[in-house]
Amino acid sequence: MSRERIDLSRMFNARSIAVIGASSKKGKQGNTVVKYLLKYGYDGKVYPVNPQEKEIEGLTCYPAVEDIPGEVDLAIFCIPNSVVPSAAEQCVRKKVPFGVIWSAGFAEMSSDEGKKLDQELREICARGNLRVCGPNSVGMINVRNALVASFTTSLSTKERLILGRVAFVSQSGGTVASIIDDLLEKGLGFSAFVSTGNELNLTFSDYCLELLEYDEVKIIVGYIEGIRDGDKFIAAGRRARDMGKHIILVKGGRSNAAQEAVRSHTGAIAGSDGIYRAAFDELGIIQVNDIDELLDMVSLLSSEKESPVRFGSRTVVLCQGGGLGIQAVDAVERYGLIPAKMTENTRVEIAKRLPVFAGTSEHMVDVTPQLLGNKNNMGLFGEVLDLMAADPNVDVILFVQSSSEPTGGEIAEELIRYRDRSSKPLVLTWMALPKNAREVLQNGKIYVFPSQARAVQAITTLAKYKRQLPKLRTRVDAQRVKPRIAWPDVDLSHGPVVLTEDIVAPWLDPYKIGNAAARLVPNEEAAIKAGVELGYPLALKVIHKGLAHRSKYNLVALDIASEDYLRQKCRELAANAKKNLNIDLIDGFWVQQFRPKGLELILGGFRSEPFGHVMVCGIGGYLAEFFQPVYRLLPIDERETDQILDELPFLKKYPEEIDSDALKETLLGFSHLLMDCPWRQFELELNPVKVLQKGQGALAVDALAVIRK
């Protein structure tokens, strides 16, 4: 797939649209889209196409695309999948550059018929340079010019489109269509919408790169299940970052192990979610967990005043009633935010404006129903808000409110005035929101969160984003002298090939990766000789072509302290190979110096689509279940190794001071080794790497590689 950005301006700003399969029958998709274009004021030319119709919605209907007089910028396909290829052929002959194909039944189907149709359509489009949104798409919308090339029912009851600052790009059309429906109900609006469908020859990344260039688009919100063009996706993330714009995504399929980003033992810690998380963190993309969080984020940031970079961690609670406030303070701490500690001077000044029985603490202000129940007190309420915002220890105000039916409108108006004059964000929850307040807040584009938990989760997500901004990086592969490695010739004609420790271990020294001294020996007597040379204690492992995961088959012995014990273990391991794997004669033994102490880590890495080389670092042993590993897209530099150590929480809990300098050298060297591996698809694992006490180094004590086609 080409890495070049595709200019989609003629698609989003089409001046002439052919509706293939237009219909005069109410309820038909071909009728709905014509009505939408007319209803919302699209001022370009609309050409209905249907050989059975003469006129549709007052517009002349043409038998075929080729009968349309003049150029066509965009064709909308409202026809069954079986006739899409022939219609695409007509578009190619007409030199139509772009299309939107709603029809399903192509590559997303498991049937031979669907795959055949997909291939036929793909060839036609490639031959005629026809770029399409879809197939299997809900369509696209550009609000600025009222270009509605979609059949979504979200618009059926809406009298007008509202231009907003958020654009939607989604690999699930129905998912984001429901969010658009919600936004329009709230009067918030959006700037564009794209349902990418099967992404025949235009991808999620292509649409993002286009929409980022539009002045009205400040935020791109999306749902993805997978990215096909990692380079373009990274380019879009960097472009957004450079322009001061933001991308917020939900990643579907995060827990699906079947995606197989890695299939060696590293796969236990290197699922695809980790790869995407690494990409998002590097690019400054905000990731949310589900559609509810996405809806909250979009609604919160739809106001022109709000920006993700305004939200810090120090959150103070404002309430009308202590019970709600105490629960909110609990939620702030539970979600990992910092309960703000207002200064004594701030608390004294606030107390002067409240009833004598009002409660004010470092973390919370209870303004009481007595103050908010009187519309004449709104000025005092505004002063309290300003004092809280002026406190140097406060980043965000969380206002948790209950009914206040008589004065709800006045409270809402004061909140809008505060929002317009303040640099500190206010996040609002309001139980039993009265109608008079709802209307004011909706008109003022202040979002009311449905629960404290969702409000605090949104602050947490944005605060994390702000903390990460100084750490964002642009990957540069620094100039270095690559070690000369005798990479083995690998025959992949019969499937994946496992490279055992005796083959991989010699790669480590040239990359300054410490490893325990070892010998490959053919038999027991040679093992005894190696034991004399290496010194006890020893580790003993079976070496056999293609053999991985030796512990599973009892083919590893550790802490061997004597010659007699070494002989015993040589015989036991050979017998286990026969018993468990039916291997009559093993290739040999790996005799290795044994280091019993040290923090055990797993280093894994691979090259995989869509992001290229990825490195994973996590704790080894049983603790791996309790601590998330750290992922990095490569290359990295020395500064990045410091950040990796900062993101490994168990290092702070380890009882001894480890040799962090040696660990950082190992991380950097391993990243270079991964980058230099000559295969297109592979996995490489060092498990474990023992990090010793300060000044004693770090040693890889096992190594494995798997090479794939």
XYZ file of C-alpha atoms in Angstrom:
709
model
C 0.000 0.000 0.000
C 1.347 3.422 -0.977
C 2.773 5.595 1.786
C 1.977 8.812 -0.111
C -0.838 10.993 1.146
C -3.877 10.844 -1.147
C -5.565 14.156 -1.910
C -9.249 13.665 -1.037
C -10.289 17.316 -1.312
C -12.360 16.671 -4.434
C -14.164 13.873 -2.611
C -15.067 15.925 0.482
C -15.770 19.050 -1.559
C -17.450 17.467 -4.563
C -19.288 19.945 -6.771
C -21.263 17.249 -8.625
C -22.667 13.978 -7.295
C -24.165 11.020 -9.155
C -26.559 8.896 -7.076
C -26.449 5.465 -8.714
C -29.605 3.601 -7.804
C -31.579 6.717 -6.907
C -35.247 6.012 -6.267
C -38.540 7.851 -6.035
C -39.827 5.361 -3.442
C -39.903 6.740 0.087
C -37.738 4.762 2.499
C -35.357 3.453 -0.154
C -31.725 4.377 0.460
C -31.531 5.828 -3.026
C -34.368 8.181 -2.150
C -33.108 9.031 1.337
C -29.743 10.322 0.143
C -31.276 12.550 -2.541
C -33.618 14.028 0.054
C -30.744 14.585 2.484
C -28.714 16.474 -0.127
C -31.651 18.719 -0.955
C -32.897 19.084 2.625
C -29.583 20.238 4.093
C -28.751 22.649 1.286
C -26.022 20.988 -0.750
C -25.392 23.567 -3.458
C -23.579 21.369 -5.978
C -25.193 19.400 -8.781
C -27.087 16.203 -7.926
C -27.612 13.667 -10.703
C -29.974 10.787 -9.893
C -29.135 7.668 -11.944
C -31.785 5.006 -12.587
C -32.896 3.670 -15.996
C -36.418 3.095 -14.632
C -37.019 6.684 -13.495
C -37.453 9.990 -15.337
C -37.461 12.366 -12.373
C -36.700 12.026 -8.661
C -37.445 14.751 -6.099
C -37.758 17.272 -8.928
C -34.376 16.340 -10.435
C -33.830 14.888 -13.904
C -32.905 11.207 -13.654
C -30.341 9.693 -16.048
C -30.263 6.096 -17.322
C -26.534 5.689 -16.667
C -23.586 7.623 -15.284
C -22.188 8.046 -18.780
C -25.389 9.886 -19.813
C -24.780 12.679 -17.305
C -23.754 15.934 -19.009
C -20.546 17.356 -17.581
C -18.103 16.061 -14.962
C -18.980 14.001 -11.896
C -16.775 14.361 -8.809
C -18.411 11.728 -6.620
C -20.621 8.708 -7.259
C -22.808 7.215 -4.517
C -23.573 3.532 -5.086
C -27.057 2.649 -3.705
C -27.277 -0.661 -5.540
C -26.931 -4.406 -4.834
C -23.379 -5.732 -4.601
C -23.756 -7.883 -7.730
C -24.053 -4.838 -9.996
C -21.469 -2.637 -8.257
C -18.583 -3.755 -10.524
C -20.469 -2.874 -13.718
C -21.434 0.524 -12.267
C -17.813 1.076 -11.279
C -16.816 0.315 -14.893
C -19.163 3.084 -16.039
C -17.620 5.479 -13.514
C -14.155 4.634 -14.800
C -15.214 5.366 -18.373
C -16.794 8.619 -17.176
C -13.538 9.428 -15.330
C -15.288 9.774 -11.963
C -12.475 10.055 -9.389
C -14.322 9.098 -6.190
C -17.142 6.876 -5.037
C -19.037 5.887 -1.889
C -20.194 2.268 -1.898
C -22.811 1.322 0.684
C -23.359 -2.205 -0.602
C -22.202 -5.106 1.576
C -21.253 -8.615 0.483
C -17.623 -8.179 -0.516
C -14.391 -9.049 1.349
C -16.144 -9.008 4.731
C -17.999 -12.146 3.668
C -16.380 -15.559 3.948
C -18.015 -16.733 0.732
C -16.153 -17.241 -2.525
C -18.695 -14.993 -4.235
C -17.903 -12.072 -1.919
C -14.159 -12.486 -2.400
C -14.580 -12.695 -6.166
C -16.673 -9.503 -6.248
C -14.106 -7.756 -4.085
C -11.233 -8.721 -6.380
C -13.180 -7.685 -9.472
C -14.029 -4.304 -7.962
C -10.457 -3.830 -6.773
C -9.078 -4.418 -10.280
C -11.597 -2.035 -11.884
C -10.802 0.733 -9.414
C -7.051 0.270 -9.813
C -7.313 0.353 -13.591
C -9.406 3.530 -13.592
C -7.880 5.279 -10.559
C -11.266 5.263 -8.844
C -10.948 5.772 -5.082
C -13.892 4.592 -3.011
C -15.178 4.888 0.521
C -16.267 1.347 1.332
C -17.702 -0.975 0.242
C -19.873 -1.991 3.195
C -19.923 1.614 4.383
C -22.587 3.788 6.007
C -21.166 6.621 3.903
C -19.647 10.015 4.554
C -20.761 13.544 5.467
C -19.060 16.928 5.172
C -21.133 19.391 7.192
C -19.442 22.533 5.865
C -20.901 22.058 2.375
C -23.866 19.851 3.371
C -22.460 16.933 1.406
C -24.431 14.011 2.853
C -23.420 10.799 1.093
C -24.900 8.595 3.789
C -28.126 6.730 4.505
C -27.765 6.954 8.301
C -31.130 7.267 10.032
C -29.505 9.571 12.597
C -30.398 12.462 10.283
C -33.981 11.460 9.512
C -35.520 13.612 12.255
C -32.957 16.440 12.195
C -33.977 19.627 10.449
C -30.467 21.004 10.098
C -26.830 20.051 10.366
C -24.750 21.808 13.020
C -21.118 22.524 12.176
C -18.862 21.484 15.038
C -15.156 21.045 15.677
C -15.133 17.240 15.844
C -14.749 14.918 12.832
C -15.572 11.210 13.040
C -13.760 8.428 11.226
C -14.886 4.929 12.064
C -14.398 1.332 11.007
C -17.866 0.730 12.418
C -20.404 3.030 10.820
C -23.260 2.203 13.161
C -21.159 2.898 16.255
C -20.319 6.477 15.409
C -23.708 7.151 13.798
C -25.234 6.709 17.256
C -22.785 9.255 18.688
C -23.686 11.739 15.960
C -27.350 11.259 16.827
C -26.550 12.028 20.468
C -24.502 15.117 19.602
C -27.192 16.567 17.370
C -29.756 16.003 20.115
C -27.525 18.044 22.414
C -27.088 20.755 19.805
C -23.316 20.189 19.641
C -22.747 19.317 15.990
C -19.770 17.860 14.130
C -17.664 18.734 11.096
C -17.409 15.462 9.153
C -18.222 11.775 9.326
C -16.679 8.832 7.471
C -17.600 5.181 7.732
C -14.530 3.519 6.205
C -16.199 0.179 5.444
C -13.916 -2.480 3.972
C -11.246 0.084 3.038
C -10.848 -1.209 -0.502
C -8.370 1.482 -1.493
C -8.853 4.255 1.070
C -7.970 3.680 4.702
C -8.728 5.143 8.102
C -5.367 6.926 7.944
C -6.134 8.460 4.535
C -9.264 10.124 5.887
C -7.472 11.405 8.991
C -4.690 12.955 6.925
C -7.282 14.750 4.783
C -9.532 16.005 7.575
C -6.630 17.355 9.639
C -6.084 19.935 6.891
C -9.557 21.449 7.385
C -9.659 24.529 9.612
C -12.961 23.589 11.238
C -11.660 20.192 12.353
C -9.918 20.496 15.726
C -10.429 16.932 16.967
C -10.700 13.620 15.117
C -12.607 10.922 16.950
C -12.567 7.355 15.751
C -13.259 3.702 16.277
C -10.702 1.245 14.909
C -10.287 -2.498 14.944
C -7.023 -2.596 13.030
C -4.699 -0.418 10.967
C -3.356 -1.577 7.602
C -0.898 1.223 6.896
C 1.184 1.914 9.978
C 3.378 4.499 8.250
C 0.376 6.604 7.237
C -1.219 6.231 10.647
C 1.978 7.468 12.278
C 2.101 10.332 9.768
C -1.463 11.319 10.728
C -0.628 11.238 14.430
C 2.443 13.390 13.918
C 0.558 15.797 11.678
C -2.129 16.244 14.338
C 0.531 16.834 16.983
C 2.352 19.404 14.830
C -0.910 21.268 14.126
C -2.033 21.332 17.765
C -5.002 19.117 16.926
C -6.067 15.947 18.710
C -7.061 12.373 17.876
C -9.222 10.337 20.271
C -9.758 6.638 19.577
C -11.511 3.530 20.779
C -9.635 0.367 19.807
C -11.942 -2.618 19.361
C -10.791 -6.203 19.794
C -8.258 -5.331 22.458
C -8.532 -8.633 24.313
C -8.663 -10.932 21.277
C -5.636 -13.212 21.574
C -6.390 -14.657 18.144
C -4.962 -11.550 16.492
C -1.537 -13.126 17.040
C 0.830 -10.228 16.999
C 3.343 -12.757 18.239
C 3.142 -16.507 18.532
C 6.300 -17.354 20.470
C 6.298 -17.290 24.270
C 6.578 -13.518 23.972
C 3.003 -13.683 22.717
C 1.894 -14.127 26.307
C 2.831 -10.502 26.923
C 2.813 -8.995 23.418
C -0.803 -8.879 22.353
C -1.870 -6.443 19.691
C -3.397 -4.086 22.242
C 0.067 -3.412 23.602
C 1.385 -2.601 20.133
C -1.392 -0.106 19.500
C -0.997 1.355 22.974
C 2.677 1.980 22.229
C 1.774 3.710 18.963
C -0.908 5.843 20.637
C 1.439 6.880 23.449
C 4.212 7.789 21.026
C 1.909 9.909 18.872
C -0.085 11.578 21.637
C -3.328 9.885 20.623
C -5.905 9.762 23.409
C -7.240 6.236 23.891
C -10.551 5.619 25.658
C -11.969 2.266 26.661
C -15.440 2.223 25.171
C -18.118 4.175 23.360
C -19.485 5.717 26.570
C -16.085 7.231 27.310
C -15.781 8.355 23.714
C -19.163 10.053 23.901
C -18.178 11.769 27.151
C -14.917 12.983 25.662
C -16.516 14.315 22.488
C -19.291 16.055 24.404
C -16.833 17.631 26.850
C -14.463 18.864 24.144
C -17.125 20.079 21.698
C -17.011 23.518 23.324
C -14.592 25.859 21.589
C -13.123 26.713 25.009
C -12.156 23.170 25.960
C -8.903 21.539 24.945
C -7.304 18.333 26.200
C -4.192 20.253 27.241
C -6.127 22.239 29.879
C -6.707 19.251 32.165
C -4.258 18.527 34.966
C -4.510 15.937 37.752
C -5.167 18.176 40.772
C -8.938 18.173 41.106
C -11.021 20.069 43.654
C -14.671 19.251 44.338
C -17.467 21.813 44.490
C -20.823 20.581 45.710
C -24.227 21.452 47.064
C -24.491 18.927 49.888
C -21.593 17.238 51.650
C -22.565 13.635 50.861
C -22.216 14.067 47.113
C -18.979 15.950 47.594
C -17.379 13.313 49.808
C -18.234 10.621 47.268
C -16.676 12.753 44.547
C -13.444 13.215 46.531
C -13.326 9.434 46.975
C -13.765 8.977 43.210
C -11.002 11.478 42.449
C -8.516 9.497 44.513
C -9.806 6.096 43.398
C -9.235 6.929 39.717
C -5.666 8.039 40.331
C -6.170 11.797 40.295
C -4.741 14.093 42.971
C -7.272 15.660 45.370
C -6.281 19.309 45.135
C -5.112 20.980 48.342
C -6.361 24.542 48.287
C -4.259 27.037 50.207
C -5.383 28.371 53.568
C -5.799 31.838 52.066
C -8.180 30.452 49.402
C -10.263 28.664 52.044
C -10.486 31.773 54.210
C -11.637 33.920 51.287
C -14.223 31.325 50.229
C -15.567 31.040 53.785
C -16.290 34.790 53.808
C -18.792 34.261 50.989
C -20.606 31.214 52.359
C -23.071 30.635 55.204
C -21.293 30.086 58.530
C -22.276 26.410 58.589
C -20.901 25.687 55.099
C -18.133 23.117 54.863
C -14.781 23.979 53.297
C -11.734 21.737 53.340
C -8.518 21.469 51.343
C -10.219 19.198 48.814
C -13.881 20.270 48.765
C -16.220 23.243 49.020
C -19.882 22.741 49.981
C -21.716 25.888 48.908
C -24.973 24.605 50.525
C -28.538 24.755 49.201
C -29.002 27.988 51.131
C -26.567 29.822 48.864
C -27.577 28.235 45.551
C -31.277 28.260 46.362
C -31.386 32.065 46.141
C -30.926 33.569 42.682
C -29.574 36.748 44.293
C -26.518 34.786 45.441
C -25.244 33.921 41.979
C -22.607 36.636 42.174
C -21.224 35.089 45.355
C -21.296 31.677 43.683
C -19.255 33.094 40.800
C -16.747 34.564 43.244
C -16.326 31.149 44.903
C -15.656 29.578 41.502
C -13.086 32.254 40.670
C -11.309 31.816 44.019
C -11.086 28.047 43.527
C -9.764 28.503 40.004
C -7.202 31.083 41.124
C -5.668 28.702 43.650
C -2.215 27.619 42.397
C -2.833 24.043 43.589
C -5.986 23.539 41.496
C -6.065 22.266 37.905
C -9.725 21.246 37.509
C -13.009 21.977 39.325
C -15.433 19.056 39.569
C -18.923 20.394 40.343
C -21.320 17.727 41.627
C -24.808 19.152 41.830
C -28.301 17.982 42.680
C -31.646 19.322 41.575
C -32.035 23.045 42.571
C -35.217 23.282 40.521
C -36.103 26.960 41.225
C -32.641 28.399 40.513
C -31.279 25.812 38.088
C -31.292 28.222 35.151
C -29.441 30.902 37.095
C -26.814 28.404 38.304
C -26.322 27.204 34.740
C -25.891 30.758 33.469
C -23.240 31.431 36.116
C -21.391 28.255 35.108
C -21.310 29.449 31.506
C -20.009 32.857 32.558
C -17.313 31.172 34.600
C -16.358 28.902 31.686
C -16.034 31.882 29.365
C -13.787 33.895 31.679
C -11.622 31.218 33.309
C -8.523 29.323 32.226
C -9.325 26.386 34.532
C -11.762 23.738 33.235
C -14.976 22.892 35.055
C -16.460 19.399 34.801
C -20.104 19.007 35.754
C -22.390 16.260 37.035
C -25.955 17.158 37.959
C -28.408 14.699 39.458
C -32.055 15.276 38.504
C -31.012 18.041 36.120
C -33.921 20.513 35.948
C -35.276 21.499 32.559
C -34.421 25.189 32.943
C -30.766 24.304 33.608
C -30.613 21.688 30.847
C -31.657 24.178 28.170
C -29.168 26.818 29.304
C -26.259 24.372 29.519
C -27.078 22.817 26.153
C -27.189 26.205 24.458
C -23.917 27.103 26.182
C -22.291 23.796 25.141
C -21.493 22.650 28.663
C -21.729 18.891 28.949
C -23.379 17.305 31.981
C -21.850 13.928 32.800
C -24.353 11.203 33.676
C -22.335 10.058 36.711
C -19.452 11.064 38.937
C -17.479 8.007 37.822
C -17.663 8.945 34.152
C -16.758 12.558 34.897
C -13.702 11.549 36.917
C -12.682 8.984 34.275
C -12.711 11.729 31.633
C -10.522 14.007 33.772
C -8.161 11.090 34.411
C -7.788 10.348 30.693
C -7.102 13.969 29.790
C -4.722 14.496 32.710
C -2.722 11.454 31.594
C -2.600 12.899 28.086
C -1.263 16.209 29.388
C 1.425 14.411 31.427
C 2.543 12.492 28.352
C 2.899 15.525 26.083
C 6.469 16.383 27.177
C 7.464 12.752 26.554
C 6.220 12.562 22.968
C 8.973 11.667 20.570
C 9.810 11.408 16.907
C 11.605 8.166 16.179
C 14.995 8.618 14.548
C 17.314 5.723 13.810
C 20.623 7.214 14.937
C 23.730 6.648 12.861
C 25.635 3.674 14.256
C 28.007 1.003 13.065
C 26.082 -2.230 12.688
C 27.881 -5.291 14.027
C 28.748 -8.004 11.551
C 26.574 -10.994 12.343
C 26.628 -14.307 10.490
C 22.867 -14.485 10.130
C 21.800 -18.062 9.388
C 20.162 -19.064 6.119
C 16.586 -20.090 6.931
C 14.383 -22.364 4.816
C 10.761 -21.306 5.364
C 9.262 -23.557 2.699
C 7.931 -25.924 5.377
C 6.714 -23.267 7.812
C 8.188 -21.253 10.719
C 11.730 -22.038 11.848
C 12.866 -22.007 15.490
C 16.439 -20.844 16.113
C 17.690 -22.292 19.370
C 19.843 -20.706 22.047
C 23.150 -21.933 20.639
C 22.401 -20.044 17.403
C 20.993 -16.855 18.970
C 23.397 -16.377 21.918
C 26.387 -15.379 19.724
C 24.366 -12.386 18.459
C 24.247 -10.804 21.929
C 27.840 -9.754 22.685
C 28.205 -7.568 19.564
C 25.154 -5.583 20.758
C 26.545 -5.168 24.304
C 23.933 -7.501 25.746
C 25.457 -9.341 28.669
C 24.953 -13.102 28.668
C 26.053 -15.945 30.887
C 29.120 -17.828 29.658
C 28.163 -21.134 28.040
C 29.334 -24.045 25.901
C 27.507 -26.171 23.334
C 28.571 -29.781 23.858
C 27.557 -33.001 22.087
C 27.400 -35.409 25.052
C 27.800 -36.084 28.741
C 31.601 -36.287 28.796
C 31.932 -33.019 26.948
C 29.491 -31.481 29.429
C 31.726 -32.565 32.330
C 34.718 -30.925 30.659
C 32.722 -27.729 30.065
C 31.730 -27.742 33.733
C 35.387 -27.699 34.748
C 36.065 -24.761 32.404
C 33.007 -22.711 33.397
C 32.920 -23.511 37.108
C 29.970 -24.460 39.250
C 27.081 -23.864 39.792
C 25.752 -24.550 36.282
C 22.569 -24.635 34.238
C 22.037 -27.497 31.782
C 19.632 -27.371 28.820
C 18.849 -29.704 25.943
C 19.625 -28.381 22.469
C 17.753 -29.898 19.537
C 16.840 -28.452 16.155
C 13.509 -26.603 16.243
C 13.002 -27.164 19.987
C 11.449 -24.315 21.978
C 9.968 -24.041 25.490
C 12.268 -26.635 27.011
C 11.005 -26.199 30.574
C 7.605 -27.465 29.490
C 9.180 -30.848 28.660
C 11.551 -30.999 31.682
C 14.604 -30.372 29.527
C 16.244 -27.756 31.795
C 18.163 -28.245 35.066
C 19.380 -25.360 37.254
C 21.819 -24.809 40.115
C 23.952 -27.861 39.412
C 26.688 -27.751 42.041
C 28.857 -30.820 41.339
C 30.202 -33.130 38.651
C 28.156 -36.087 39.900
C 24.957 -34.034 39.826
C 25.830 -32.804 36.316
C 26.217 -36.404 35.085
C 22.897 -37.322 36.665
C 21.123 -34.411 35.005
C 22.633 -35.126 31.575
C 21.095 -38.584 31.699
C 17.757 -37.379 33.098
C 17.322 -34.692 30.454
C 18.194 -37.071 27.621
C 15.655 -39.540 29.009
C 13.014 -36.786 29.248
C 13.618 -35.893 25.582
C 12.969 -39.509 24.674
C 9.941 -39.807 26.960
C 8.241 -36.482 26.277
C 9.206 -35.755 22.665
C 10.286 -39.137 21.292
C 13.784 -37.808 20.519
C 16.219 -40.731 20.497
C 19.393 -38.686 20.124
C 19.486 -35.020 21.078
C 21.760 -32.612 19.208
C 23.578 -31.676 22.398
C 23.599 -29.837 25.714
C 23.922 -26.149 26.524
C 26.126 -25.891 29.618
C 25.921 -22.425 31.156
C 27.089 -20.560 34.218
C 24.211 -20.255 36.682
C 23.397 -16.991 38.471
C 20.739 -17.636 41.129
C 20.038 -14.031 42.122
C 18.764 -11.030 40.190
C 15.567 -9.381 39.052
C 14.161 -11.472 36.206
C 12.807 -9.612 33.190
C 11.494 -10.757 29.824
C 12.665 -8.936 26.710
C 10.757 -9.706 23.564
C 10.632 -8.197 20.146
C 9.269 -8.780 16.697
C 8.621 -7.268 13.329
C 4.979 -7.252 12.426
C 2.350 -5.282 10.590
C 1.372 -2.548 10.751
C 4.030 -0.764 12.805
C 7.257 -2.607 12.037
C 9.705 -3.382 14.832
C 8.308 -3.553 18.364
C 10.106 -4.218 21.662
C 8.417 -5.495 24.837
C 9.850 -5.426 28.359
C 8.124 -6.984 31.347
C 8.755 -8.753 34.620
C 9.366 -12.475 34.496
C 7.927 -15.305 36.565
C 4.591 -15.306 38.349
C 4.589 -11.505 38.748
C 4.004 -11.146 34.997
C 0.292 -11.629 35.703
C 0.192 -8.541 37.924
C 2.248 -5.954 36.020
C 1.635 -4.691 32.496
C 4.692 -4.865 30.235
C 6.044 -1.807 28.443
C 5.912 -1.651 24.638
C 7.972 0.517 22.337
C 7.956 1.022 18.598
C 11.522 1.102 17.357
C 13.959 2.692 17.062
C 14.542 4.096 20.549
C 17.395 6.135 22.009
C 19.083 6.449 25.412
C 16.472 8.927 26.652
C 13.751 6.427 25.855
C 15.409 3.739 27.990
C 15.039 6.057 31.001
C 11.326 6.370 30.278
C 10.949 2.597 29.945
C 12.429 2.131 33.422
C 10.058 4.812 34.760
C 7.118 2.829 33.360
C 8.100 -0.434 35.074
C 6.421 -0.007 38.476
C 7.893 -3.154 39.990
C 11.393 -1.653 39.797
C 10.430 0.785 42.552
C 9.214 -2.109 44.710
C 12.274 -4.315 44.229
C 14.139 -4.633 47.566
C 17.635 -4.186 46.124
C 19.109 -1.437 44.000
C 19.527 -2.937 40.549
C 22.128 -2.104 37.928
C 19.887 0.274 36.000
C 22.733 1.443 33.750
C 23.343 -2.134 32.606
C 19.634 -2.651 32.051
C 19.408 0.487 29.917
C 22.419 -0.637 27.873
C 20.725 -4.015 27.403
C 17.475 -2.381 26.268
C 19.251 -0.181 23.749
C 21.388 -3.033 22.447
C 18.392 -5.349 22.130
C 16.491 -2.668 20.191
C 19.407 -2.399 17.747
C 19.538 -6.181 17.392
C 15.838 -6.268 16.560
C 16.245 -3.524 13.967
C 19.129 -5.360 12.315
C 17.530 -8.804 12.094
C 17.235 -9.490 8.340
C 13.873 -11.269 8.272
C 10.546 -9.706 7.383
C 8.565 -11.563 10.036
C 10.226 -12.837 13.185
C 10.111 -12.947 16.978
C 13.102 -12.773 19.288
C 13.030 -13.417 23.017
C 15.450 -13.158 25.924
C 13.763 -14.886 28.841
C 14.877 -14.275 31.428
C 17.280 -11.387 31.581
C 18.683 -11.256 35.113
C 19.395 -7.731 36.307
C 21.938 -7.900 39.119
C 22.783 -5.497 41.909
C 24.187 -2.075 41.093
C 27.543 -2.364 39.374
C 27.216 -6.104 38.625
C 25.532 -5.963 35.211
C 22.622 -7.675 33.499
C 22.727 -11.125 31.882
C 20.511 -12.795 29.291
C 20.335 -16.441 30.361
C 18.066 -17.819 27.643
C 17.416 -16.822 24.028
C 15.111 -17.939 21.256
C 14.093 -16.746 17.788
C 11.229 -17.769 15.515
C 11.384 -16.849 11.824
C 8.217 -16.732 9.710
C 7.275 -16.081 6.107
